[in-house]
Amino acid sequence: MAATSSRPKPKLSRIALRELNYSPEELRAWLISEEAQGFEGWDFSYLEGRWHSEQEPWNYRQIVLDHLGANTRLLDMGTGGGEFLLSLGHEPRLCSVTEAYPPNLELCYRSLAPLGITVMPVDESDQLNFPSGSFDIVINRHESYDLAEVNRVLIPGGSFITQQVGGYNDADLVQKLRGFYQSEYPDHDLPHALEAARVAGLEVLDSASCRGKILFYDLGALVYFAKAAPWGFAGFSVEADFERLLNLREELSGTGAVAGTEERFFMIARKPVS
C-alpha cells in the first residue's frame, strides 16, 4: 500500500480562530468595527503582526539615502503623513513635500510644517507649484507624477527616484473581495515608465520590477487594508461584499492567511547637465 501523507494544519492567529468560530452575524459586526477604525497618513501600525508584505529586492530607502548629501534640496511627492521622509533624517529646511489627499494634507500642516518643511498641496494634474530648478532630488513612492513637471523642477544633473505600484497590483485580492477586477492603469509598468522617461529627456540610471505576496492573517486586517486604500478597492465595504468575506474564511482556515500578489517597480533617472 502506498504511503500517504497529510498536510499539516496551518497555525492560525488568535483573531483568525475567533473569526472562524463567529456566526455570520457576529462576523459582520466584527468586520464593520474593523472597517470603522481610523487611518491617518500611511501608517499601518494597527495591523502589526496581522499581515505580511514581501519586501522588494531593492531597498528604496537606502537608495534615497545614497543620493542624499548634506545640502541636498529634496522634494518628496505624495508624502502621506511624512513618515518615510522623516525616516531619512534629512535637514527639514531643505525638504519640501506635496500631498493631494485632504486628510493627509492636514496632517502635513500639523506635523511637518512646524519643523520647517515646506508643504505644498497638489491636485490630479500633478503640477508642481515650485520654481524651475528648485531641487537636487525628487523622490516619489507610490504617487502619480508628470515627468515634464519633475524634469522642470530638477536642477541639471538632478535625480528622480521613484518606486511605483504596478497597474495590476493586488488584482487577485480585489477579485476575491469584489468579485471582479479591471485595471484602471493597465500601462502603468516599468517598460512604459522607461519609455516616458526617455521621451521626457531623462537618462535612466537604474530600474527593476518585481512581484511578491501580501498575506493577511485575519479577515479584519484585510478589511482594514482595503478601506485604507480605496483607490485599489473601489466600492468595497463589509456590507456590499460580506458574502465574499464569508467565503474567504475557507481560505483562511486552509492556509492560515488570505493571499494576494503585489507588483512594484522602481526607476532612477537623471536630468542631463546640458
mmCIF file of C-alpha atoms in Angstrom:
data_model
loop_
_atom_site.group_PDB
_atom_site.id
_atom_site.type_symbol
_atom_site.label_atom_id
_atom_site.label_comp_id
_atom_site.label_asym_id
_atom_site.label_seq_id
_atom_site.Cartn_x
_atom_site.Cartn_y
_atom_site.Cartn_z
ATOM 1 C CA MET A 1 0.000 0.000 0.000
ATOM 2 C CA ALA A 2 1.369 3.362 -0.951
ATOM 3 C CA ALA A 3 2.271 5.644 1.909
ATOM 4 C CA THR A 4 0.021 8.637 2.435
ATOM 5 C CA SER A 5 0.837 11.960 3.987
ATOM 6 C CA SER A 6 -1.424 14.613 5.378
ATOM 7 C CA ARG A 7 -0.768 18.314 5.006
ATOM 8 C CA PRO A 8 -0.095 19.909 8.400
ATOM 9 C CA LYS A 9 -2.734 22.322 9.572
ATOM 10 C CA PRO A 10 -1.668 25.972 9.389
ATOM 11 C CA LYS A 11 -1.037 27.868 12.578
ATOM 12 C CA LEU A 12 -3.903 30.319 12.814
ATOM 13 C CA SER A 13 -3.721 33.608 14.630
ATOM 14 C CA ARG A 14 -5.840 34.185 17.713
ATOM 15 C CA ILE A 15 -8.016 36.639 15.798
ATOM 16 C CA ALA A 16 -8.436 34.234 12.868
ATOM 17 C CA LEU A 17 -9.518 31.425 15.196
ATOM 18 C CA ARG A 18 -12.125 33.742 16.662
ATOM 19 C CA GLU A 19 -13.346 34.744 13.199
ATOM 20 C CA LEU A 20 -13.708 31.120 12.122
ATOM 21 C CA ASN A 21 -15.965 30.442 15.099
ATOM 22 C CA TYR A 22 -18.124 33.536 14.729
ATOM 23 C CA SER A 23 -21.671 33.224 13.497
ATOM 24 C CA PRO A 24 -22.295 35.245 10.319
ATOM 25 C CA GLU A 25 -23.937 37.979 12.386
ATOM 26 C CA GLU A 26 -21.012 38.123 14.821
ATOM 27 C CA LEU A 27 -18.505 38.188 11.965
ATOM 28 C CA ARG A 28 -20.372 41.022 10.234
ATOM 29 C CA ALA A 29 -20.375 43.138 13.416
ATOM 30 C CA TRP A 30 -16.657 42.488 13.995
ATOM 31 C CA LEU A 31 -15.656 43.352 10.440
ATOM 32 C CA ILE A 32 -17.753 46.531 10.467
ATOM 33 C CA SER A 33 -15.867 47.611 13.597
ATOM 34 C CA GLU A 34 -12.553 46.988 11.807
ATOM 35 C CA GLU A 35 -13.819 48.919 8.783
ATOM 36 C CA ALA A 36 -14.534 51.898 11.056
ATOM 37 C CA GLN A 37 -11.033 52.051 12.549
ATOM 38 C CA GLY A 38 -9.278 55.356 11.892
ATOM 39 C CA PHE A 39 -6.391 55.586 9.449
ATOM 40 C CA GLU A 40 -4.017 58.542 9.116
ATOM 41 C CA GLY A 41 -1.050 59.263 6.889
ATOM 42 C CA TRP A 42 0.367 55.976 5.624
ATOM 43 C CA ASP A 43 0.665 54.270 8.987
ATOM 44 C CA PHE A 44 -0.319 50.598 9.189
ATOM 45 C CA SER A 45 0.908 50.050 12.745
ATOM 46 C CA TYR A 46 -2.627 48.983 13.702
ATOM 47 C CA LEU A 47 -2.030 45.791 11.700
ATOM 48 C CA GLU A 48 1.256 44.881 13.360
ATOM 49 C CA GLY A 49 1.578 41.095 13.403
ATOM 50 C CA ARG A 50 -1.624 40.648 11.393
ATOM 51 C CA TRP A 51 -0.208 40.883 7.885
ATOM 52 C CA HIS A 52 2.974 40.425 5.881
ATOM 53 C CA SER A 53 4.142 42.045 2.671
ATOM 54 C CA GLU A 54 7.196 40.641 0.924
ATOM 55 C CA GLN A 55 9.971 43.172 0.608
ATOM 56 C CA GLU A 56 11.178 44.295 -2.786
ATOM 57 C CA PRO A 57 14.633 43.004 -3.805
ATOM 58 C CA TRP A 58 15.866 46.596 -3.722
ATOM 59 C CA ASN A 59 15.988 48.875 -0.663
ATOM 60 C CA TYR A 60 14.223 52.072 -1.676
ATOM 61 C CA ARG A 61 15.113 53.926 1.498
ATOM 62 C CA GLN A 62 18.799 53.068 1.182
ATOM 63 C CA ILE A 63 18.792 54.096 -2.478
ATOM 64 C CA VAL A 64 17.455 57.516 -1.493
ATOM 65 C CA LEU A 65 19.958 57.837 1.361
ATOM 66 C CA ASP A 66 22.806 57.002 -1.010
ATOM 67 C CA HIS A 67 21.827 60.003 -3.151
ATOM 68 C CA LEU A 68 21.393 62.488 -0.311
ATOM 69 C CA GLY A 69 24.109 64.953 0.553
ATOM 70 C CA ALA A 70 24.232 67.370 3.464
ATOM 71 C CA ASN A 71 22.945 70.248 1.317
ATOM 72 C CA THR A 72 20.607 68.314 -0.995
ATOM 73 C CA ARG A 73 17.333 70.109 -1.701
ATOM 74 C CA LEU A 74 14.737 67.333 -1.604
ATOM 75 C CA LEU A 75 11.129 67.076 -2.764
ATOM 76 C CA ASP A 76 9.007 64.148 -1.562
ATOM 77 C CA MET A 77 5.956 63.769 -3.808
ATOM 78 C CA GLY A 78 2.831 62.307 -2.221
ATOM 79 C CA THR A 79 4.379 62.209 1.214
ATOM 80 C CA GLY A 80 1.318 60.814 3.025
ATOM 81 C CA GLY A 81 1.906 61.923 6.592
ATOM 82 C CA GLY A 82 5.639 62.362 6.018
ATOM 83 C CA GLU A 83 6.501 59.024 7.631
ATOM 84 C CA PHE A 84 9.056 57.983 5.017
ATOM 85 C CA LEU A 85 10.559 61.452 4.672
ATOM 86 C CA LEU A 86 11.114 61.787 8.405
ATOM 87 C CA SER A 87 12.806 58.362 8.464
ATOM 88 C CA LEU A 88 15.545 59.797 6.235
ATOM 89 C CA GLY A 89 16.683 62.251 8.927
ATOM 90 C CA HIS A 90 17.341 64.969 6.328
ATOM 91 C CA GLU A 91 17.562 68.636 7.299
ATOM 92 C CA PRO A 92 13.923 69.862 7.407
ATOM 93 C CA ARG A 93 14.651 73.294 5.906
ATOM 94 C CA LEU A 94 15.951 71.520 2.779
ATOM 95 C CA CYS A 95 12.805 69.387 2.448
ATOM 96 C CA SER A 96 9.568 70.056 0.607
ATOM 97 C CA VAL A 97 6.570 67.768 0.218
ATOM 98 C CA THR A 98 3.440 67.541 -1.899
ATOM 99 C CA GLU A 99 0.174 65.860 -0.936
ATOM 100 C CA ALA A 100 -3.235 65.667 -2.583
ATOM 101 C CA TYR A 101 -5.359 63.662 -0.130
ATOM 102 C CA PRO A 102 -7.052 66.229 2.173
ATOM 103 C CA PRO A 103 -6.750 64.298 5.467
ATOM 104 C CA ASN A 104 -3.053 63.672 4.813
ATOM 105 C CA LEU A 105 -2.507 67.276 3.747
ATOM 106 C CA GLU A 106 -3.979 68.473 7.035
ATOM 107 C CA LEU A 107 -1.660 66.059 8.847
ATOM 108 C CA CYS A 108 1.320 67.508 6.947
ATOM 109 C CA TYR A 109 0.404 71.043 8.009
ATOM 110 C CA ARG A 110 0.195 69.863 11.626
ATOM 111 C CA SER A 111 3.288 67.672 11.797
ATOM 112 C CA LEU A 112 5.717 68.713 9.049
ATOM 113 C CA ALA A 113 5.273 72.465 8.559
ATOM 114 C CA PRO A 114 6.221 73.296 12.186
ATOM 115 C CA LEU A 115 9.550 71.536 11.589
ATOM 116 C CA GLY A 116 10.366 73.904 8.721
ATOM 117 C CA ILE A 117 9.381 71.527 5.913
ATOM 118 C CA THR A 118 7.598 73.228 3.000
ATOM 119 C CA VAL A 119 4.146 71.691 2.435
ATOM 120 C CA MET A 120 2.547 72.154 -0.987
ATOM 121 C CA PRO A 121 -0.914 70.874 -1.991
ATOM 122 C CA VAL A 122 -1.329 69.314 -5.433
ATOM 123 C CA ASP A 123 -4.286 68.122 -7.475
ATOM 124 C CA GLU A 124 -4.828 65.425 -10.076
ATOM 125 C CA SER A 125 -2.945 67.432 -12.713
ATOM 126 C CA ASP A 126 0.335 66.650 -10.862
ATOM 127 C CA GLN A 127 1.535 70.209 -11.493
ATOM 128 C CA LEU A 128 4.267 71.225 -9.031
ATOM 129 C CA ASN A 129 3.965 74.759 -7.695
ATOM 130 C CA PHE A 130 7.709 75.313 -7.357
ATOM 131 C CA PRO A 131 10.114 77.383 -9.462
ATOM 132 C CA SER A 132 12.143 75.590 -12.136
ATOM 133 C CA GLY A 133 15.393 74.102 -10.870
ATOM 134 C CA SER A 134 14.264 74.033 -7.234
ATOM 135 C CA PHE A 135 15.511 70.563 -6.276
ATOM 136 C CA ASP A 136 18.560 68.344 -6.432
ATOM 137 C CA ILE A 137 16.450 65.210 -5.903
ATOM 138 C CA VAL A 138 12.772 64.435 -6.344
ATOM 139 C CA ILE A 139 11.545 61.243 -4.701
ATOM 140 C CA ASN A 140 8.190 59.617 -5.262
ATOM 141 C CA ARG A 141 6.952 56.492 -3.510
ATOM 142 C CA HIS A 142 3.648 55.195 -4.861
ATOM 143 C CA GLU A 143 2.409 58.581 -6.101
ATOM 144 C CA SER A 144 1.406 59.695 -9.601
ATOM 145 C CA TYR A 145 3.693 62.120 -11.427
ATOM 146 C CA ASP A 146 4.098 64.240 -14.528
ATOM 147 C CA LEU A 147 7.631 63.702 -15.851
ATOM 148 C CA ALA A 148 7.654 67.061 -17.611
ATOM 149 C CA GLU A 149 6.987 68.731 -14.259
ATOM 150 C CA VAL A 150 9.558 66.586 -12.473
ATOM 151 C CA ASN A 151 12.112 67.475 -15.137
ATOM 152 C CA ARG A 152 11.275 71.163 -14.793
ATOM 153 C CA VAL A 153 11.785 71.399 -11.018
ATOM 154 C CA LEU A 154 15.049 69.413 -11.056
ATOM 155 C CA ILE A 155 18.391 71.158 -11.424
ATOM 156 C CA PRO A 156 20.580 69.977 -14.314
ATOM 157 C CA GLY A 157 22.155 66.772 -13.094
ATOM 158 C CA GLY A 158 19.377 66.263 -10.543
ATOM 159 C CA SER A 159 17.803 62.860 -9.930
ATOM 160 C CA PHE A 160 14.290 61.450 -9.857
ATOM 161 C CA ILE A 161 13.923 58.348 -7.681
ATOM 162 C CA THR A 162 10.574 56.586 -7.741
ATOM 163 C CA GLN A 163 9.037 53.338 -6.559
ATOM 164 C CA GLN A 164 5.648 52.616 -8.093
ATOM 165 C CA VAL A 165 2.749 50.228 -7.650
ATOM 166 C CA GLY A 166 2.131 48.279 -10.864
ATOM 167 C CA GLY A 167 -1.126 48.596 -12.769
ATOM 168 C CA TYR A 168 -2.254 45.074 -11.828
ATOM 169 C CA ASN A 169 -1.282 45.283 -8.162
ATOM 170 C CA ASP A 170 -3.475 43.150 -5.864
ATOM 171 C CA ALA A 171 -5.636 42.079 -8.830
ATOM 172 C CA ASP A 172 -6.246 38.648 -7.300
ATOM 173 C CA LEU A 173 -7.077 40.164 -3.919
ATOM 174 C CA VAL A 174 -9.560 42.615 -5.428
ATOM 175 C CA GLN A 175 -11.137 39.720 -7.351
ATOM 176 C CA LYS A 176 -11.594 37.822 -4.102
ATOM 177 C CA LEU A 177 -13.138 40.782 -2.294
ATOM 178 C CA ARG A 178 -15.162 42.429 -5.028
ATOM 179 C CA GLY A 179 -15.896 39.578 -7.405
ATOM 180 C CA PHE A 180 -14.341 41.348 -10.409
ATOM 181 C CA TYR A 181 -11.198 43.227 -11.383
ATOM 182 C CA GLN A 182 -10.398 45.749 -14.078
ATOM 183 C CA SER A 183 -7.184 47.739 -14.006
ATOM 184 C CA GLU A 184 -7.591 51.500 -14.233
ATOM 185 C CA TYR A 185 -3.941 51.825 -15.263
ATOM 186 C CA PRO A 186 -3.055 48.786 -17.395
ATOM 187 C CA ASP A 187 0.012 50.529 -18.859
ATOM 188 C CA HIS A 188 1.477 51.526 -15.504
ATOM 189 C CA ASP A 189 4.528 49.294 -15.582
ATOM 190 C CA LEU A 190 8.279 49.531 -15.895
ATOM 191 C CA PRO A 191 8.566 49.383 -19.720
ATOM 192 C CA HIS A 192 6.116 52.264 -20.121
ATOM 193 C CA ALA A 193 7.843 54.247 -17.356
ATOM 194 C CA LEU A 194 11.228 53.839 -19.020
ATOM 195 C CA GLU A 195 9.862 54.985 -22.360
ATOM 196 C CA ALA A 196 8.185 58.002 -20.746
ATOM 197 C CA ALA A 197 11.457 58.968 -19.084
ATOM 198 C CA ARG A 198 13.255 58.778 -22.408
ATOM 199 C CA VAL A 199 10.608 60.960 -24.084
ATOM 200 C CA ALA A 200 10.906 63.493 -21.243
ATOM 201 C CA GLY A 201 14.641 63.757 -21.856
ATOM 202 C CA LEU A 202 15.765 61.969 -18.686
ATOM 203 C CA GLU A 203 18.602 59.451 -18.527
ATOM 204 C CA VAL A 204 17.654 56.229 -16.724
ATOM 205 C CA LEU A 205 20.414 55.116 -14.348
ATOM 206 C CA ASP A 206 18.789 52.054 -12.796
ATOM 207 C CA SER A 207 15.465 50.225 -12.739
ATOM 208 C CA ALA A 208 13.836 46.948 -11.716
ATOM 209 C CA SER A 209 10.435 45.334 -11.215
ATOM 210 C CA CYS A 210 9.115 42.524 -9.037
ATOM 211 C CA ARG A 211 6.061 40.614 -7.872
ATOM 212 C CA GLY A 212 5.575 39.463 -4.279
ATOM 213 C CA LYS A 213 2.980 38.073 -1.904
ATOM 214 C CA ILE A 214 0.887 40.026 0.559
ATOM 215 C CA LEU A 215 -0.694 37.956 3.338
ATOM 216 C CA PHE A 216 -3.468 38.801 5.788
ATOM 217 C CA TYR A 217 -3.660 36.576 8.851
ATOM 218 C CA ASP A 218 -7.226 37.537 9.705
ATOM 219 C CA LEU A 219 -10.204 38.977 7.814
ATOM 220 C CA GLY A 220 -10.322 42.117 9.950
ATOM 221 C CA ALA A 221 -6.811 43.014 8.812
ATOM 222 C CA LEU A 222 -7.842 42.568 5.188
ATOM 223 C CA VAL A 223 -10.904 44.783 5.688
ATOM 224 C CA TYR A 224 -8.806 47.498 7.348
ATOM 225 C CA PHE A 225 -6.285 47.422 4.497
ATOM 226 C CA ALA A 226 -8.957 47.603 1.799
ATOM 227 C CA LYS A 227 -10.617 50.602 3.420
ATOM 228 C CA ALA A 228 -7.261 52.359 3.840
ATOM 229 C CA ALA A 229 -6.574 52.067 0.088
ATOM 230 C CA PRO A 230 -9.933 52.887 -1.544
ATOM 231 C CA TRP A 231 -8.282 53.663 -4.884
ATOM 232 C CA GLY A 232 -7.281 49.994 -5.134
ATOM 233 C CA PHE A 233 -10.532 48.539 -3.772
ATOM 234 C CA ALA A 234 -13.076 50.964 -5.196
ATOM 235 C CA GLY A 235 -16.566 50.409 -3.877
ATOM 236 C CA PHE A 236 -15.533 47.913 -1.212
ATOM 237 C CA SER A 237 -17.477 47.739 2.032
ATOM 238 C CA VAL A 238 -18.242 44.997 4.508
ATOM 239 C CA GLU A 239 -21.950 45.266 3.768
ATOM 240 C CA ALA A 240 -21.545 45.147 -0.028
ATOM 241 C CA ASP A 241 -19.024 42.302 -0.020
ATOM 242 C CA PHE A 242 -19.965 40.318 3.061
ATOM 243 C CA GLU A 243 -20.776 37.072 1.243
ATOM 244 C CA ARG A 244 -17.307 37.012 -0.310
ATOM 245 C CA LEU A 245 -15.761 37.746 3.092
ATOM 246 C CA LEU A 246 -17.682 34.790 4.479
ATOM 247 C CA ASN A 247 -16.297 32.612 1.692
ATOM 248 C CA LEU A 248 -12.743 33.765 2.447
ATOM 249 C CA ARG A 249 -12.943 32.024 5.806
ATOM 250 C CA GLU A 250 -12.302 28.788 3.888
ATOM 251 C CA GLU A 251 -9.005 30.125 2.502
ATOM 252 C CA LEU A 252 -8.055 31.473 5.915
ATOM 253 C CA SER A 253 -8.802 28.131 7.553
ATOM 254 C CA GLY A 254 -6.946 26.133 4.906
ATOM 255 C CA THR A 255 -3.752 28.174 4.593
ATOM 256 C CA GLY A 256 -3.652 30.460 7.630
ATOM 257 C CA ALA A 257 -3.880 33.604 5.524
ATOM 258 C CA VAL A 258 -5.683 35.335 2.683
ATOM 259 C CA ALA A 259 -3.080 35.972 -0.035
ATOM 260 C CA GLY A 260 -2.686 38.488 -2.818
ATOM 261 C CA THR A 261 0.017 39.493 -5.296
ATOM 262 C CA GLU A 262 1.718 42.871 -5.265
ATOM 263 C CA GLU A 263 3.520 44.484 -8.208
ATOM 264 C CA ARG A 264 6.286 47.042 -7.752
ATOM 265 C CA PHE A 265 8.863 48.752 -9.937
ATOM 266 C CA PHE A 266 11.461 51.408 -9.354
ATOM 267 C CA MET A 267 13.451 53.788 -11.520
ATOM 268 C CA ILE A 268 16.268 56.245 -11.024
ATOM 269 C CA ALA A 269 16.511 58.867 -13.760
ATOM 270 C CA ARG A 270 18.763 61.887 -14.095
ATOM 271 C CA LYS A 271 18.236 65.222 -15.786
ATOM 272 C CA PRO A 272 21.089 65.851 -18.233
ATOM 273 C CA VAL A 273 23.523 68.588 -17.293
ATOM 274 C CA SER A 274 23.194 70.158 -20.718
#
